[in-house]
Short mmCIF file of C-alpha atoms and ligand atoms in Angstrom, two decimals:
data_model
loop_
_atom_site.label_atom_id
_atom_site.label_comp_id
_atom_site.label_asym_id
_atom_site.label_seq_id
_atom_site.Cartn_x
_atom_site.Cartn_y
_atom_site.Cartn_z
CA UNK B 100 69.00 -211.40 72.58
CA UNK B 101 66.97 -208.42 71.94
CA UNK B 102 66.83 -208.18 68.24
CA UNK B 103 64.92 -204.42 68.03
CA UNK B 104 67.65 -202.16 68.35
CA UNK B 105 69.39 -203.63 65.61
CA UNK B 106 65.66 -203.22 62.98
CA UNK B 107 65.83 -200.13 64.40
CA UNK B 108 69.14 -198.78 62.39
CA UNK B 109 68.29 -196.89 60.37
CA UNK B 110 68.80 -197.49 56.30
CA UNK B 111 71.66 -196.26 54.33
CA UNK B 112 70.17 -194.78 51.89
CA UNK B 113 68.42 -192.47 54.71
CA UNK B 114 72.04 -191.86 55.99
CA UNK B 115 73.43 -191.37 52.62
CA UNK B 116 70.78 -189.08 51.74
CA UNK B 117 70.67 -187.00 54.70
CA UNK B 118 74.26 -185.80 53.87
CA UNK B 119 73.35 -185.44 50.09
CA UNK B 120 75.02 -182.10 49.25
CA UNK B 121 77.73 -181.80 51.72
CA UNK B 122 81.23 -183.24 49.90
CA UNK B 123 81.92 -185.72 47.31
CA UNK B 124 80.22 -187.99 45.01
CA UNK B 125 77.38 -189.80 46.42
CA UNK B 126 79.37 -193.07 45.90
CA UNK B 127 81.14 -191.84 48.86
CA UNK B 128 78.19 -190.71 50.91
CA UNK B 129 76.85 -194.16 50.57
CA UNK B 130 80.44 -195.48 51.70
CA UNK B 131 80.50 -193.33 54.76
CA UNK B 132 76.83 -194.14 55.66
CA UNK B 133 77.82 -197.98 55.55
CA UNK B 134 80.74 -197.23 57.69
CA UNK B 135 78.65 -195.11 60.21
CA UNK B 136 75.98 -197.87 60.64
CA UNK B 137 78.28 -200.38 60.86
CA UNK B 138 79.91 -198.63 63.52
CA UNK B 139 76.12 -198.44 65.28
CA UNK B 140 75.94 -201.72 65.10
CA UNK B 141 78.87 -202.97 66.74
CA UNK B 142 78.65 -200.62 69.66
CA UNK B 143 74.74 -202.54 70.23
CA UNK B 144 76.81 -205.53 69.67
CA UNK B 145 79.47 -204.30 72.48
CA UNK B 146 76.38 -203.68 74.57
CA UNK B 147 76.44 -199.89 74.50
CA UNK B 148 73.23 -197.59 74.08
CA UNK B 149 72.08 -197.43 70.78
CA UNK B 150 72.94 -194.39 68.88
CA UNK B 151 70.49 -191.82 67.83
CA UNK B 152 69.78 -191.37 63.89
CA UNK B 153 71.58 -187.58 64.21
CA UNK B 154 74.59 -189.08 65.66
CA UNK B 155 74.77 -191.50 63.04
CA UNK B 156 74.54 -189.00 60.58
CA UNK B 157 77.17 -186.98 62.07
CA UNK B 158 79.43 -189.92 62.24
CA UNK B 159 79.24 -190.41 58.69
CA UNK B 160 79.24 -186.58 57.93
CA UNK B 161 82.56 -187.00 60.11
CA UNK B 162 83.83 -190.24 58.09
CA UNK B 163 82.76 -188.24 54.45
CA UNK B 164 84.67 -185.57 55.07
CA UNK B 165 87.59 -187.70 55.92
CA UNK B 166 87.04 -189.67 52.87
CA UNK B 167 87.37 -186.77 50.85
CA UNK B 168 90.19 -185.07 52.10
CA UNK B 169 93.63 -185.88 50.10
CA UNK B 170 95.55 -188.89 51.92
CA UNK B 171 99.04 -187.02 52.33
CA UNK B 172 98.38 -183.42 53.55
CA UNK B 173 100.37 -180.96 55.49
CA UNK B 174 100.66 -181.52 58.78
CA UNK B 175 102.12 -178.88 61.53
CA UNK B 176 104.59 -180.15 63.49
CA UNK B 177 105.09 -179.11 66.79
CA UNK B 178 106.88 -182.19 67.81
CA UNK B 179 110.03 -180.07 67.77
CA UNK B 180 111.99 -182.43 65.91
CA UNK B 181 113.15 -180.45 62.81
CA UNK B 182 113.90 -183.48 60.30
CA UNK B 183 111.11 -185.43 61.53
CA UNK B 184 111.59 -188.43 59.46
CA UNK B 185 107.59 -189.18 59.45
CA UNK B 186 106.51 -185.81 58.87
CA UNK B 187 108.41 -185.81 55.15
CA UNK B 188 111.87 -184.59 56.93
CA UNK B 189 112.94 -180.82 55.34
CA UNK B 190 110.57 -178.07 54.85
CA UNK B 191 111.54 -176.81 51.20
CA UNK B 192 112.86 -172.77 50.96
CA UNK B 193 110.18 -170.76 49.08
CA UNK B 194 113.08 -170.65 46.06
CA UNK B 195 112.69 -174.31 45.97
CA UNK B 196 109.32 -174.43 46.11
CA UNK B 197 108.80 -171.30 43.39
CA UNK B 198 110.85 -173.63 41.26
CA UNK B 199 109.08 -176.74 41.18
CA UNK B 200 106.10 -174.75 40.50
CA UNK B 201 107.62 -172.98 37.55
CA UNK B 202 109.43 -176.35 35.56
CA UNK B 203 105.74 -178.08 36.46
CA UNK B 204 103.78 -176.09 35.38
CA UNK B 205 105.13 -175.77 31.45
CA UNK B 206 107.35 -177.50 29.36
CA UNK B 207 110.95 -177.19 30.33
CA UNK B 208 114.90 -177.86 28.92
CA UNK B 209 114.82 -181.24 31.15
CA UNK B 210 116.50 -183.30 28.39
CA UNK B 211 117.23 -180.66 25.64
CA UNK B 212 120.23 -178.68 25.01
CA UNK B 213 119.02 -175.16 24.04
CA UNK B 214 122.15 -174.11 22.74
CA UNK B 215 122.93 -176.91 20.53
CA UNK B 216 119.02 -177.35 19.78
CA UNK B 217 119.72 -181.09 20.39
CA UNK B 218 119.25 -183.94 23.00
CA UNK B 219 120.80 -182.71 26.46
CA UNK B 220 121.06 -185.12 29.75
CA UNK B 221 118.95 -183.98 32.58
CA UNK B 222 121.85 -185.17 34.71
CA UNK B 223 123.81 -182.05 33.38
CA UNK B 224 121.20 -179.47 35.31
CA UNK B 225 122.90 -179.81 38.88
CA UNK B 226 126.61 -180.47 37.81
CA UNK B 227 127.76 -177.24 38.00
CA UNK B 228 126.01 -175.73 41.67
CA UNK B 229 127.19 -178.91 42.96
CA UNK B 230 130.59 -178.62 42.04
CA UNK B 231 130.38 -174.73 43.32
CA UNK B 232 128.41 -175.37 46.90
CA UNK B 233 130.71 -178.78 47.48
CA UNK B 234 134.30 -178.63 45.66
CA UNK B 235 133.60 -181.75 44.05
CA UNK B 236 134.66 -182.12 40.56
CA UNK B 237 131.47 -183.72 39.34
CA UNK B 238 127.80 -184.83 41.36
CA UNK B 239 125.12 -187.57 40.69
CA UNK B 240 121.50 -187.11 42.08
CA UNK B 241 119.52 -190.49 42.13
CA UNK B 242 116.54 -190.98 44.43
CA UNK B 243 117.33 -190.92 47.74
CA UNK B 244 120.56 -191.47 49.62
CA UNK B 245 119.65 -195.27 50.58
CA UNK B 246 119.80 -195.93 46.37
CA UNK B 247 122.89 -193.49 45.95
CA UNK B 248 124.81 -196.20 48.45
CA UNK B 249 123.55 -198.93 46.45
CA UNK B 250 124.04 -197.88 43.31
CA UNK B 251 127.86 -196.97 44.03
CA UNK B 252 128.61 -200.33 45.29
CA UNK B 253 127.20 -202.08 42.52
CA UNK B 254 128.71 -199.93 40.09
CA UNK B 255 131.90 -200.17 41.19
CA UNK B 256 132.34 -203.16 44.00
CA UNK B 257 130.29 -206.10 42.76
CA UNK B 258 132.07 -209.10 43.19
CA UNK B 259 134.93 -207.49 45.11
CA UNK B 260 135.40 -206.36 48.72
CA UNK B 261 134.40 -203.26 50.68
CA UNK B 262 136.15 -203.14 54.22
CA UNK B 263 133.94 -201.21 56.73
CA UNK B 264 134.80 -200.61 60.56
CA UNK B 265 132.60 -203.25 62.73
CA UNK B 266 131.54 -199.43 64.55
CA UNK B 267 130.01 -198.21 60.68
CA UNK B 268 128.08 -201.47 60.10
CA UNK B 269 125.09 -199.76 61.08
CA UNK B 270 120.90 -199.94 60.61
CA UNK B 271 120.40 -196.61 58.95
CA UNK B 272 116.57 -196.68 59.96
CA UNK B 273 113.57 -198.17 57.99
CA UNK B 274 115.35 -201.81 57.98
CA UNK B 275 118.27 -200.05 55.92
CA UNK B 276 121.39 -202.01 57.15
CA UNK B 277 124.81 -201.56 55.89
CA UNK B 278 125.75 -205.20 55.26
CA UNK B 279 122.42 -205.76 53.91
CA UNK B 280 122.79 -203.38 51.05
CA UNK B 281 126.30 -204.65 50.50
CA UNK B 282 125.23 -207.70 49.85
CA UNK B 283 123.04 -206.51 47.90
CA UNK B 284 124.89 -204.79 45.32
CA UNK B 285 127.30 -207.81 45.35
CA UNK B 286 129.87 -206.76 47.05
CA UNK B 287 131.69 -208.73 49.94
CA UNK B 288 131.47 -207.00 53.33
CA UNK B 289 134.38 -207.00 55.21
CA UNK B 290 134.04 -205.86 58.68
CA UNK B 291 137.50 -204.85 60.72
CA UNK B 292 138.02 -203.68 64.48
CA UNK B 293 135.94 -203.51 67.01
CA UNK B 294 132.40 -201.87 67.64
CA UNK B 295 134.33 -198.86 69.78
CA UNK B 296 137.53 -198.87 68.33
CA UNK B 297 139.25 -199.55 64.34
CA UNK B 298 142.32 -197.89 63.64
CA UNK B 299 143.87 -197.38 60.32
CA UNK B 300 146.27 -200.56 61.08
CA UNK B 301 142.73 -202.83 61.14
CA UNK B 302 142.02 -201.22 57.59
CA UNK B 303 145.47 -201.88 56.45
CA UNK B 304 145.16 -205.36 57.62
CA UNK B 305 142.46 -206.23 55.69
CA UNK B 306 143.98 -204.91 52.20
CA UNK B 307 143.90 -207.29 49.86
CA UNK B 308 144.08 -207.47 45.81
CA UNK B 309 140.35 -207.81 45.87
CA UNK B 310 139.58 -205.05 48.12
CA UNK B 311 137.64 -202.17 46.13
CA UNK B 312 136.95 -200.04 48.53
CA UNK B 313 137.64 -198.42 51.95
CA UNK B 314 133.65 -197.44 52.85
CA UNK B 315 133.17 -194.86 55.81
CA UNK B 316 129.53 -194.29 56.81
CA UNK B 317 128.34 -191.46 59.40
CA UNK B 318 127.07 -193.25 62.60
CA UNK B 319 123.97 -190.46 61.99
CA UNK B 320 121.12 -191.66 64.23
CA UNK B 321 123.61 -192.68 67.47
CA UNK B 322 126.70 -192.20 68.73
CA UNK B 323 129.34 -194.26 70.78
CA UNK B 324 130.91 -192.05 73.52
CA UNK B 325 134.01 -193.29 75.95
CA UNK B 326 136.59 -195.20 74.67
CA UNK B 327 136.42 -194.76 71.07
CA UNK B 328 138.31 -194.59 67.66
CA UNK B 329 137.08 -193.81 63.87
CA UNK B 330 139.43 -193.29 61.59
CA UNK B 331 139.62 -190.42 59.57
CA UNK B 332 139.06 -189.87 55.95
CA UNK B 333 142.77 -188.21 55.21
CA UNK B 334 144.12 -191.39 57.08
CA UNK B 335 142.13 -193.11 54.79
CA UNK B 336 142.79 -191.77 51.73
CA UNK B 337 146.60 -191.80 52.47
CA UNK B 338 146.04 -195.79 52.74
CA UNK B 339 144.43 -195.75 49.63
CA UNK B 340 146.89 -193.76 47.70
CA UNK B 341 148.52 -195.76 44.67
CA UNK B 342 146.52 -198.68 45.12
CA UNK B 343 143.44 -199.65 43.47
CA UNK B 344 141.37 -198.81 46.08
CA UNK B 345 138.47 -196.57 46.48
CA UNK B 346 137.53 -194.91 49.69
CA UNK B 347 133.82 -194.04 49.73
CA UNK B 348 132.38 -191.55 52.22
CA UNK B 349 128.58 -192.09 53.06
CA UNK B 350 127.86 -188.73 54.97
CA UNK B 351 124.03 -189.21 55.52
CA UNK B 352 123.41 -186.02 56.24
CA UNK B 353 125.14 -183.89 53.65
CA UNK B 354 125.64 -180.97 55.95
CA UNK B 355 126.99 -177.61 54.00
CA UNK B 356 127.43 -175.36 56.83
CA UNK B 357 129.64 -175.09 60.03
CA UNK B 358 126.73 -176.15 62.28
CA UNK B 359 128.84 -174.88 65.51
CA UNK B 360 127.44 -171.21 64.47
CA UNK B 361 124.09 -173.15 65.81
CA UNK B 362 125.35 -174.06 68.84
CA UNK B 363 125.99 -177.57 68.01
CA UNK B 364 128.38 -179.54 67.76
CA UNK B 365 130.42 -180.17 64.41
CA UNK B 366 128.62 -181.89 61.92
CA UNK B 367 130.73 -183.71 58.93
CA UNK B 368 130.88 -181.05 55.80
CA UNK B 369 130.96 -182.31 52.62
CA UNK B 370 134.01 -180.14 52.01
CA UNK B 371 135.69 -181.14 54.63
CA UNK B 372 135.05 -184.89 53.24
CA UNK B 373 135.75 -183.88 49.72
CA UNK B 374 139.19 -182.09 50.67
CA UNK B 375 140.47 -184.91 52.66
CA UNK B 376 140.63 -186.84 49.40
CA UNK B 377 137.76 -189.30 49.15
CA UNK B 378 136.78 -190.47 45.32
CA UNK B 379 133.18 -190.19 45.91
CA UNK B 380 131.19 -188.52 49.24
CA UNK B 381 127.34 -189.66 49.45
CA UNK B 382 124.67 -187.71 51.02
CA UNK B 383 120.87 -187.07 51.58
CA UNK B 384 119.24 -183.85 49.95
CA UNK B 385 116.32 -183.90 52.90
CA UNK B 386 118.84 -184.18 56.10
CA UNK B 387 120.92 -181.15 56.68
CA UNK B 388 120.77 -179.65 53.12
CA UNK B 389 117.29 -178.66 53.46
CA UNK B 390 116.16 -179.82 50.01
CA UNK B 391 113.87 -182.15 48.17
CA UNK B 392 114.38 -185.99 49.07
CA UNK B 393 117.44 -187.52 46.82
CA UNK B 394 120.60 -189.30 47.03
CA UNK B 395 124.10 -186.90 45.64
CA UNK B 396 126.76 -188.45 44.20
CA UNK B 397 129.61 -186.38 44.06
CA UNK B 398 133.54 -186.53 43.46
CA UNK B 399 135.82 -187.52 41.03
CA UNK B 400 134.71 -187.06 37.36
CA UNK B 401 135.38 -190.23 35.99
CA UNK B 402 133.57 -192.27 38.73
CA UNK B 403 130.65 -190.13 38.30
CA UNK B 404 131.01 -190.35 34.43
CA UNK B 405 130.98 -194.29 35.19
CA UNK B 406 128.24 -193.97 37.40
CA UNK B 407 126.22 -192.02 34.81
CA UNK B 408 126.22 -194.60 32.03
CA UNK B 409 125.36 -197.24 34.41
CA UNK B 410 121.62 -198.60 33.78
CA UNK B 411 121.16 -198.22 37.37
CA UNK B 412 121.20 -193.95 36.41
CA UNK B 413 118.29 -194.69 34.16
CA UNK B 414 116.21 -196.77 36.86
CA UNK B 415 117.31 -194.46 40.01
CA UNK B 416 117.25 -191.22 38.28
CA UNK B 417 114.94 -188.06 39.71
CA UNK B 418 112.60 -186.59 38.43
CA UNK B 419 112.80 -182.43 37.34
CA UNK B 420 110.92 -181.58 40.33
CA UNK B 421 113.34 -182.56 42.61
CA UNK B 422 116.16 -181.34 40.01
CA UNK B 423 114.35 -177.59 40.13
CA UNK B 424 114.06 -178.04 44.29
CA UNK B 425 117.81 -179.49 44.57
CA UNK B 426 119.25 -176.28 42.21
CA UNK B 427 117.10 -173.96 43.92
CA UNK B 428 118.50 -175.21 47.56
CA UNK B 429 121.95 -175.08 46.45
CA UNK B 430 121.62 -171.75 44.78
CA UNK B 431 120.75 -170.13 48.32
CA UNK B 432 124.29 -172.03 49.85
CA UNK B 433 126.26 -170.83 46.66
CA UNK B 434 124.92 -167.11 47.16
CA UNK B 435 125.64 -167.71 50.85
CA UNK B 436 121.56 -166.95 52.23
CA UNK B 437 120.67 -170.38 52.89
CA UNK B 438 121.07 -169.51 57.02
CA UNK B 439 117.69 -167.31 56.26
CA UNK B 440 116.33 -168.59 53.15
CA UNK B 441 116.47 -172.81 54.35
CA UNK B 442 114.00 -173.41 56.43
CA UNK B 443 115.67 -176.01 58.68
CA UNK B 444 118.47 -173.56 59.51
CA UNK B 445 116.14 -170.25 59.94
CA UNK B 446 114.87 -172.83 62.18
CA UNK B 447 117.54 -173.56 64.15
CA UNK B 448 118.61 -170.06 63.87
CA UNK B 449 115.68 -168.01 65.69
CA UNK B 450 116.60 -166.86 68.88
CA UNK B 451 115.05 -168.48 71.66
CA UNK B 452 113.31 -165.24 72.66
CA UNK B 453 111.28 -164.89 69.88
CA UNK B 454 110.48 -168.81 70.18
CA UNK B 455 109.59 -167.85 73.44
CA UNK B 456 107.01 -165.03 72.74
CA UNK B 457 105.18 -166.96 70.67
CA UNK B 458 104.85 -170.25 72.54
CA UNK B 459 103.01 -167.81 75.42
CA UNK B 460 100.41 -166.89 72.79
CA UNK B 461 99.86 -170.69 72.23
CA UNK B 462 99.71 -171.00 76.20
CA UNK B 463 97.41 -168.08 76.47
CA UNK B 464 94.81 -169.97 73.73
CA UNK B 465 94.87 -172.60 76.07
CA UNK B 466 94.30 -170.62 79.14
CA UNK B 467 94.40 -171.90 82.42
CA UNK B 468 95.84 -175.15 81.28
CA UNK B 469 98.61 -173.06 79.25
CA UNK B 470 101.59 -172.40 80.61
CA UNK B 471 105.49 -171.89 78.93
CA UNK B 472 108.25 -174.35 79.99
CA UNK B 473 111.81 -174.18 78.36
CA UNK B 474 113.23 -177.43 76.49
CA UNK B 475 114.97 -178.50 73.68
CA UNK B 476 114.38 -178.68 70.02
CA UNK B 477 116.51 -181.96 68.53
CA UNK B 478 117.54 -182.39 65.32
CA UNK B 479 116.74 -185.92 64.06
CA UNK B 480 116.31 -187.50 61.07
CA UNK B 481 119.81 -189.32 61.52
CA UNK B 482 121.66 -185.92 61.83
CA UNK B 483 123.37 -184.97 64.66
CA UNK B 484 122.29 -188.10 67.32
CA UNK B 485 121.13 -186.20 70.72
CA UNK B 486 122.27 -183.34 69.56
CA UNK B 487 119.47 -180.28 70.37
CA UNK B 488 118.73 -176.28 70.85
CA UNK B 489 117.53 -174.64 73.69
CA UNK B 490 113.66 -173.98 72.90
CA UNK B 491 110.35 -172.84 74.93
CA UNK B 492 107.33 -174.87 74.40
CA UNK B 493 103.43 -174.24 75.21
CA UNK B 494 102.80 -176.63 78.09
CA UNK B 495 99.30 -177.82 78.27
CA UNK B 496 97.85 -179.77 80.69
CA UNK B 497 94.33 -180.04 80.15
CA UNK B 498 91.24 -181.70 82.60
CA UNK B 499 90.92 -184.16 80.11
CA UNK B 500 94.75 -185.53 79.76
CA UNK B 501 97.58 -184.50 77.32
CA UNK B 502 97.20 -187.54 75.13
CA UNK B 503 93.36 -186.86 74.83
CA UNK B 504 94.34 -183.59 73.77
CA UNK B 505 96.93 -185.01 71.43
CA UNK B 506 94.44 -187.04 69.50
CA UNK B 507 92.32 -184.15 68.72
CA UNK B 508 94.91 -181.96 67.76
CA UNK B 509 95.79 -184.82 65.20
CA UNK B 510 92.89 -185.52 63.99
CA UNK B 511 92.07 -181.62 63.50
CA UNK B 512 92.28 -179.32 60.45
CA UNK B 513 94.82 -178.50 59.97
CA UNK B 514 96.54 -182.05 61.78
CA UNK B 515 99.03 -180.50 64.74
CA UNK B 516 101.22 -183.16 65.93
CA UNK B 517 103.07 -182.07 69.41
CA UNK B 518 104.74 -184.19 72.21
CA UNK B 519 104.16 -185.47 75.80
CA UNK B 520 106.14 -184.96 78.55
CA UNK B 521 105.62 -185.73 81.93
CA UNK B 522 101.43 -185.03 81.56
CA UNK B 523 101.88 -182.32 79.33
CA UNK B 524 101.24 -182.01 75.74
CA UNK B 525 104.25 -179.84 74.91
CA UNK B 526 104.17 -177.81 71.38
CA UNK B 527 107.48 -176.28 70.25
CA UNK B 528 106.80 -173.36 67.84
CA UNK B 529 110.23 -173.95 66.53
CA UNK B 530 109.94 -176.28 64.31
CA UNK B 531 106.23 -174.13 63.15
CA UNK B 532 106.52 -171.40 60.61
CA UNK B 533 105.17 -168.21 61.90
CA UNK B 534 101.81 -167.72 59.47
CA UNK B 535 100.84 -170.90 61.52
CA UNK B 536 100.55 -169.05 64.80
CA UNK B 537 96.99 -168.13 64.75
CA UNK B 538 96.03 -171.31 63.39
CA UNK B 539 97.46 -173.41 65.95
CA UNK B 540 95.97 -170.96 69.14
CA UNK B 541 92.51 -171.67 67.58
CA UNK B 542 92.52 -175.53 67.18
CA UNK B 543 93.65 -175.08 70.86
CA UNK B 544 90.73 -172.95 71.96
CA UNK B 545 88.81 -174.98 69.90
CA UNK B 546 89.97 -178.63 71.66
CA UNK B 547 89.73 -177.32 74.93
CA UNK B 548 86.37 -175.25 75.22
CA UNK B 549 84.89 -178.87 73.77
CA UNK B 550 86.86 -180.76 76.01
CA UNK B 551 84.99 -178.66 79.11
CA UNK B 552 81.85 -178.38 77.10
C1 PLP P 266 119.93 -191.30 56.29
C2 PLP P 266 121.11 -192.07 55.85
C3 PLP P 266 121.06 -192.90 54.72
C4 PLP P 266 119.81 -193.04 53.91
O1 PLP P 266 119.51 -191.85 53.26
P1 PLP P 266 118.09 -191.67 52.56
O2 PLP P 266 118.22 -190.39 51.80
O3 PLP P 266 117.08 -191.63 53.65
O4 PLP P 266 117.88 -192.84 51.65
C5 PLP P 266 122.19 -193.57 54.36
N1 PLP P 266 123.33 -193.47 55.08
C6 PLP P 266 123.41 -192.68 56.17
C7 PLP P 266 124.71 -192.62 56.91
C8 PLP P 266 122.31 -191.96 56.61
O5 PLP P 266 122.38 -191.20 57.69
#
């Protein structure tokens, strides 16, 4: 073998030096020279032409600039998906986001009563919206809805038994099974009817003295159509009523408003869960409520005054970002603006006209391979299963194939992560906010003039 166009690579100090003043320290130059030579290398290894000492360079100008660049970083998401589980889920409302900024950016009354001039609980800060935007007498927030499950089962089930319909033993997503975090927490799963079908009768069945709880959990990310039976919370509750017996409603989603004004179908309130009876109703604050990721607690006082002086509060507990976020969100519900001030429910609520308009200015940037097509925006992230909005999307089909296209879209700045259908790259400005209009027309110019260059 040929051993010359391997001498000739060239150094990397030459690499590393010939992007001396573009980003970064010049530890990392000399990391994205390796990396660019290396990458010369194998493609002489592969049996490809060697590269030229400019292409190197750009490919570790390329790789430096990548290196530099924070690791988690916005992303637009076309994908229309609105809780888009791997694109952080819910948007936060500029309230929210205003205060994070203000509680981070000075000292604040996290743990300190300002009235009494003594210690305070930070646990105190979202009692009393929750109580307002929900009904419930008292509310927990721990980290995320997965730990507010766990956490209540431990608390108050360990080394008793939780009955659960066999049609509610569910995988949540992200390996997060039902009778995995029952066991889990120690308590003893027992399942009752059948996958389509469990009436109140298979509930009452299963009663025993060492039953804690009755636990109902929101079938979020599918649904079983046909010949099918859940009971209901009230039916529940009545079972539960003078015995020692909790009934425990995990919502998922947490949903606040009557999502039929949307168009869609109903969606579980946590009212409506809360005024059927059940001690405690468990939700996300990233699904439906538009908020900062965490788990809510809420319900009756003295389960949540239990729950409080658990150790588990101490090692589950969120921080006062997502306490300023979670207030903020649930201020905009109490004062009734959340439809415009949420971003997951302006979302949902633009008319499809408007969506429409500007998904031909995104075809237009695209030009001949442009063109508008109508679809639907889903909801996702466990809410809602197949439920959707009528939407228009930028079809493009460019020379070069929708999933090239797709790649360099991702890989751009800012990242724009769409969908294919059927040969098309298909971007929903939906799920976009407006100020990222012109952004998004140029990275398609941009992609497609160097895809014909
Ligand atoms: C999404 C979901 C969870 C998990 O909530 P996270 O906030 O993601 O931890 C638990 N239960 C149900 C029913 C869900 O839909």
């Amino acid at each position: 073998m040929d051993e010359s166009p391997f001498r000739n690579l060239p150094s990397v100090d030459a690499i590393a030096q010939a992007l001396d003043g573009l980003v970064g320290p010049r530890a990392l130059a000399v990391e994205a020279a390796r990396f660019a030579i290396d990458r010369a290398r194998e493609r002489i290894r592969t049996g490809y032409e060697p590269q030229s000492e400019a292409e190197i360079v750009a490919n570790a100008g390329a790789r430096l600039r990548a290196l530099s660049r924070p690791s988690l970083r916005p992303v637009i998401n076309a994908s229309g998906v609105i809780l888009q589980t791997n694109l952080g889920r819910a948007p936060l409302s500029e309230p929210a986001l205003a205060a994070m900024r203000d509680v981070a950016a000075s000292y604040s009354n996290l743990e300190f009563d300002l009235e009494a001039g003594e210690r305070g609980s930070r646990h105190g800060h979202v009692r009393d919206l929750l109580r307002r935007t929900t009904g419930a007498q008292d509310g927990l927030v721990v980290n995320n809805n997965a730990a507010a499950l766990f956490m209540v089962l431990s608390v108050l089930a360990a080394g008793r038994e939780v009955i659960v319909s066999r049609g509610q033993a569910v995988e949540i997503g992200g390996g997060f099974r039902i009778p995995d975090v029952l066991r889990q927490s120690g308590a003893r799963l027992v399942e009752v009817g059948t996958t389509n079908r469990t009436y109140l009768r298979d509930y009452a069945e299963a009663l025993t003295p060492a039953t804690a709880a009755l636990l109902r959990v929101h079938t979020s990310n599918f649904r079983v159509i046909g010949f099918t039976h859940e009971t209901t919370a009230a039916e529940m509750v009545a079972l539960a009523k003078g015995k020692d017996v909790l009934v425990i409603d995990d919502l998922g989603s947490g949903c606040l408003l009557q999502t039929e004004a949307f168009g869609l179908a109903h969606e579980p309130t946590v009212q409506e869960s809360l005024t059927a009876g059940v001690d405690l109703a468990l939700f996300s604050g990233d699904k439906l409520l538009g908020g900062p990721q965490c788990g809510v607690i809420a319900g009756r006082a003295d389960l949540v005054d239990q729950l409080r002086s658990h150790p588990l509060a101490r090692a589950l507990r969120v921080d006062k970002l997502t306490i300023a976020a979670l207030n903020a969100t649930l201020a905009s519900y109490a004062a009734g603006t959340a439809q415009d001030e949420v971003p997951i429910w302006a979302m949902l609520g633009t008319h499809a006209d408007r969506v429409r308009r500007r998904a031909r200015r995104w075809a237009r940037a695209a030009g001949a391979a442009g063109a508008v097509t109508a679809s639907e925006t889903m909801i996702g992230g466990g809410s809602l299963p197949g439920q959707s909005v009528p939407t228009w999307c930028a079809a493009i089909r460019p020379p070069l194939g929708a999933d090239h296209l797709a790649t360099t879209l991702r890989l751009g700045q800012p990242a724009i992560v769409g969908r294919i259908e059927r040969d098309a790259l298909l971007l929903d400005p939906r799920t976009v906010p407006e100020s990222s209009d012109g952004a998004v027309a140029e990275a398609l110019r941009r992609a497609l003039a160097s895809a014909t260059a």
